[in-house]
Amino acid sequence: MQIDLSGRTALVTGSTQGIGEAIAVGLARAGAHVVVNGRNQERVAEAVHAVRAASGSDEVTGAAGDLATEDGTAAVLEAAPAVDILVNSLGIFGSAAPLEIDDAEWRRYFEVNVLSAVRLIRAYLPAMKEKGWGRVLNIASDSAVVIPAEMIHYGMTKTSLLAVSRGFAKDAAGTGVTVNSVIAGPTHTGGVEDFVRELVGDDLPWDEAQHEFMVRHRPQSLLQRLIEPEEIANMVVYLASPLASATTGGALRADGGYVDSILP
């Protein structure tokens, strides 16, 4: 399939590393003008350079701002006042004993993982609808469906994103704008490496530690390995393209077969 996103502008939140950065690279390779986002201006500048180098495209700019805050969101909207493709990839995660998660932590996870996406959808969706074309993609997780006992607060936010995606897809019905979520499975990022080490320790070499983690903590995976960020990005680039015009309101899986159901 030939995917051409020339002439389209895409904002990818939380794209200074990991899945978000891989998505930014994939969209830039497909010809989109990509806006990289992170909280820190220096990190954003570094990521812009990295995405340009990896994609071979100069059509990459940055918009620094903490999207968990109204002020940070305003700064990003000023830098990128209109987009054709919005990818809400920003997210935090971590393990915690379920009964020890306090109110402040529940709120922090909701602010970062859910409300940041809602604010941007509210800001960008009206113009997409008026134009008659747009793509909104929310990066969810297998944890939205298979809630991990050690990450209930994280799983809650990803379940919320499925509802947010479905609801805004209905708001955009018949306009040419599609809204979808992507259920990403356990993915190999720097943050996940740290998480794996938290659960299995530092004694094993990485390949053995990864295998131990998957067998002990994620045995449902049919891949039996961590997914590479580029594999998530491939799904996002397709859904951002005109080829996915009949797919909306969906929860599309790039989870390595982790969710044990035929339908999401």
Tab-separated table of C-alpha atoms in Angstrom, residues 69-243:
chain	number	residue	atom	x	y	z
A	69	THR	CA	-2.006	21.720	32.382
A	70	GLU	CA	-4.173	24.365	30.745
A	71	ASP	CA	-1.187	26.708	30.306
A	72	GLY	CA	0.899	24.014	28.648
A	73	THR	CA	-1.964	23.134	26.355
A	74	ALA	CA	-2.350	26.777	25.381
A	75	ALA	CA	1.352	26.928	24.477
A	76	VAL	CA	1.035	23.892	22.208
A	77	LEU	CA	-2.110	25.253	20.548
A	78	GLU	CA	-0.303	28.518	19.876
A	79	ALA	CA	2.581	26.646	18.230
A	80	ALA	CA	0.244	24.345	16.261
A	81	PRO	CA	-3.080	26.171	15.837
A	82	ALA	CA	-4.482	23.720	13.285
A	83	VAL	CA	-3.742	20.075	12.518
A	84	ASP	CA	-5.195	17.429	10.237
A	85	ILE	CA	-4.003	14.492	12.318
A	86	LEU	CA	-3.960	14.410	16.120
A	87	VAL	CA	-2.201	11.516	17.836
A	88	ASN	CA	-2.617	11.519	21.602
A	89	SER	CA	0.363	9.417	22.614
A	90	LEU	CA	1.235	11.148	25.870
A	91	GLY	CA	1.054	8.827	28.855
A	92	ILE	CA	2.623	7.895	32.161
A	93	PHE	CA	2.693	4.469	33.775
A	94	GLY	CA	4.148	2.653	36.741
A	95	SER	CA	3.430	-0.083	39.217
A	96	ALA	CA	1.828	0.520	42.607
A	97	ALA	CA	0.118	-1.530	45.294
A	98	PRO	CA	-3.591	-1.044	44.546
A	99	LEU	CA	-4.633	0.007	48.043
A	100	GLU	CA	-1.737	2.433	48.364
A	101	ILE	CA	-2.633	4.664	45.393
A	102	ASP	CA	-3.833	7.919	46.926
A	103	ASP	CA	-6.284	10.459	45.515
A	104	ALA	CA	-3.520	12.722	44.198
A	105	GLU	CA	-2.001	9.889	42.155
A	106	TRP	CA	-5.387	8.894	40.718
A	107	ARG	CA	-5.901	12.506	39.657
A	108	ARG	CA	-2.392	12.818	38.212
A	109	TYR	CA	-2.871	9.771	35.995
A	110	PHE	CA	-6.248	11.023	34.785
A	111	GLU	CA	-4.924	14.527	34.064
A	112	VAL	CA	-1.936	13.282	32.064
A	113	ASN	CA	-3.370	10.249	30.283
A	114	VAL	CA	-6.976	11.271	29.651
A	115	LEU	CA	-7.725	14.950	30.126
A	116	SER	CA	-4.717	16.010	28.025
A	117	ALA	CA	-6.250	14.132	25.092
A	118	VAL	CA	-9.739	15.519	25.709
A	119	ARG	CA	-8.457	19.113	25.761
A	120	LEU	CA	-6.758	18.725	22.381
A	121	ILE	CA	-9.692	16.923	20.786
A	122	ARG	CA	-11.960	19.754	21.945
A	123	ALA	CA	-9.567	22.264	20.409
A	124	TYR	CA	-8.916	20.601	17.036
A	125	LEU	CA	-12.030	18.585	16.191
A	126	PRO	CA	-14.326	21.495	15.225
A	127	ALA	CA	-12.004	22.684	12.427
A	128	MET	CA	-11.506	19.111	11.198
A	129	LYS	CA	-15.287	18.675	10.978
A	130	GLU	CA	-15.696	21.976	9.154
A	131	LYS	CA	-12.968	21.025	6.675
A	132	GLY	CA	-14.499	17.586	6.131
A	133	TRP	CA	-11.334	15.603	6.849
A	134	GLY	CA	-9.324	14.709	9.925
A	135	ARG	CA	-7.890	11.927	12.007
A	136	VAL	CA	-7.872	11.616	15.796
A	137	LEU	CA	-5.964	8.680	17.253
A	138	ASN	CA	-5.696	7.903	20.950
A	139	ILE	CA	-2.995	5.480	22.024
A	140	ALA	CA	-4.578	3.090	24.487
A	141	SER	CA	-3.201	-0.177	25.839
A	142	ASP	CA	-3.992	-3.811	26.473
A	143	SER	CA	-4.278	-2.614	30.082
A	144	ALA	CA	-7.536	-0.937	29.060
A	145	VAL	CA	-9.111	-4.373	28.752
A	146	VAL	CA	-6.859	-6.640	30.824
A	147	ILE	CA	-6.391	-4.490	33.927
A	148	PRO	CA	-3.089	-5.352	35.644
A	149	ALA	CA	-3.382	-5.665	39.416
A	150	GLU	CA	-0.180	-3.670	39.838
A	151	MET	CA	-1.321	-0.882	37.482
A	152	ILE	CA	-5.003	-0.293	38.202
A	153	HIS	CA	-4.668	3.491	37.986
A	154	TYR	CA	-2.957	3.217	34.586
A	155	GLY	CA	-5.480	0.701	33.262
A	156	MET	CA	-8.329	2.982	34.319
A	157	THR	CA	-6.983	5.791	32.150
A	158	LYS	CA	-6.607	3.585	29.100
A	159	THR	CA	-10.134	2.244	29.481
A	160	SER	CA	-11.250	5.866	29.637
A	161	LEU	CA	-9.500	6.575	26.330
A	162	LEU	CA	-11.554	3.845	24.645
A	163	ALA	CA	-14.720	5.598	25.812
A	164	VAL	CA	-13.391	9.017	24.810
A	165	SER	CA	-12.569	7.724	21.321
A	166	ARG	CA	-15.948	6.114	20.790
A	167	GLY	CA	-17.831	9.143	22.061
A	168	PHE	CA	-15.982	11.701	19.939
A	169	ALA	CA	-16.317	9.427	16.906
A	170	LYS	CA	-20.074	9.733	17.322
A	171	ASP	CA	-19.742	13.501	17.583
A	172	ALA	CA	-17.841	13.476	14.273
A	173	ALA	CA	-20.293	11.128	12.523
A	174	GLY	CA	-20.792	11.870	8.844
A	175	THR	CA	-18.179	14.630	8.686
A	176	GLY	CA	-15.259	12.791	7.074
A	177	VAL	CA	-13.344	12.848	10.358
A	178	THR	CA	-12.463	9.529	11.983
A	179	VAL	CA	-11.662	8.948	15.645
A	180	ASN	CA	-10.074	5.707	16.780
A	181	SER	CA	-8.001	4.236	19.564
A	182	VAL	CA	-5.052	1.889	19.185
A	183	ILE	CA	-4.659	-0.847	21.776
A	184	ALA	CA	-0.897	-1.198	22.082
A	185	GLY	CA	0.484	-4.324	23.712
A	186	PRO	CA	3.582	-4.569	25.923
A	187	THR	CA	6.101	-2.486	23.993
A	188	HIS	CA	9.882	-2.202	24.152
A	189	THR	CA	10.669	1.330	25.310
A	190	GLY	CA	13.134	2.778	27.779
A	191	GLY	CA	10.392	3.236	30.336
A	192	VAL	CA	9.251	-0.358	29.917
A	193	GLU	CA	12.820	-1.576	30.356
A	194	ASP	CA	12.836	0.183	33.730
A	195	PHE	CA	9.452	-1.362	34.549
A	196	VAL	CA	10.689	-4.841	33.601
A	197	ARG	CA	13.680	-4.390	35.889
A	198	GLU	CA	11.373	-3.317	38.721
A	199	LEU	CA	9.529	-6.619	38.471
A	200	VAL	CA	12.286	-9.130	37.633
A	201	GLY	CA	15.415	-7.449	39.009
A	202	ASP	CA	18.746	-6.353	37.556
A	203	ASP	CA	20.645	-9.641	37.625
A	204	LEU	CA	19.568	-11.113	34.278
A	205	PRO	CA	20.814	-9.962	30.842
A	206	TRP	CA	18.149	-7.968	28.990
A	207	ASP	CA	16.987	-10.747	26.643
A	208	GLU	CA	16.508	-13.118	29.576
A	209	ALA	CA	14.897	-10.426	31.702
A	210	GLN	CA	12.446	-9.604	28.902
A	211	HIS	CA	11.552	-13.283	28.490
A	212	GLU	CA	11.112	-13.722	32.240
A	213	PHE	CA	8.847	-10.675	32.360
A	214	MET	CA	6.644	-11.908	29.521
A	215	VAL	CA	6.345	-15.451	30.929
A	216	ARG	CA	5.648	-14.363	34.509
A	217	HIS	CA	3.722	-11.106	34.092
A	218	ARG	CA	2.332	-11.062	30.525
A	219	PRO	CA	1.769	-14.759	29.655
A	220	GLN	CA	-1.241	-13.908	27.451
A	221	SER	CA	1.018	-12.492	24.720
A	222	LEU	CA	0.955	-14.635	21.592
A	223	LEU	CA	4.111	-12.948	20.319
A	224	GLN	CA	5.915	-13.878	23.545
A	225	ARG	CA	8.127	-10.837	23.135
A	226	LEU	CA	7.854	-7.111	23.592
A	227	ILE	CA	6.483	-5.218	20.599
A	228	GLU	CA	8.818	-2.715	18.957
A	229	PRO	CA	7.549	0.899	18.833
A	230	GLU	CA	7.719	0.896	15.035
A	231	GLU	CA	5.108	-1.861	14.967
A	232	ILE	CA	2.658	0.378	16.811
A	233	ALA	CA	3.583	3.273	14.527
A	234	ASN	CA	2.713	1.214	11.428
A	235	MET	CA	-0.867	0.845	12.643
A	236	VAL	CA	-1.125	4.553	13.444
A	237	VAL	CA	0.204	5.650	10.050
A	238	TYR	CA	-2.350	3.467	8.297
A	239	LEU	CA	-5.228	4.782	10.423
A	240	ALA	CA	-4.062	8.355	9.773
A	241	SER	CA	-4.225	7.808	6.030
A	242	PRO	CA	-7.073	8.094	3.509
A	243	LEU	CA	-6.940	4.299	3.194
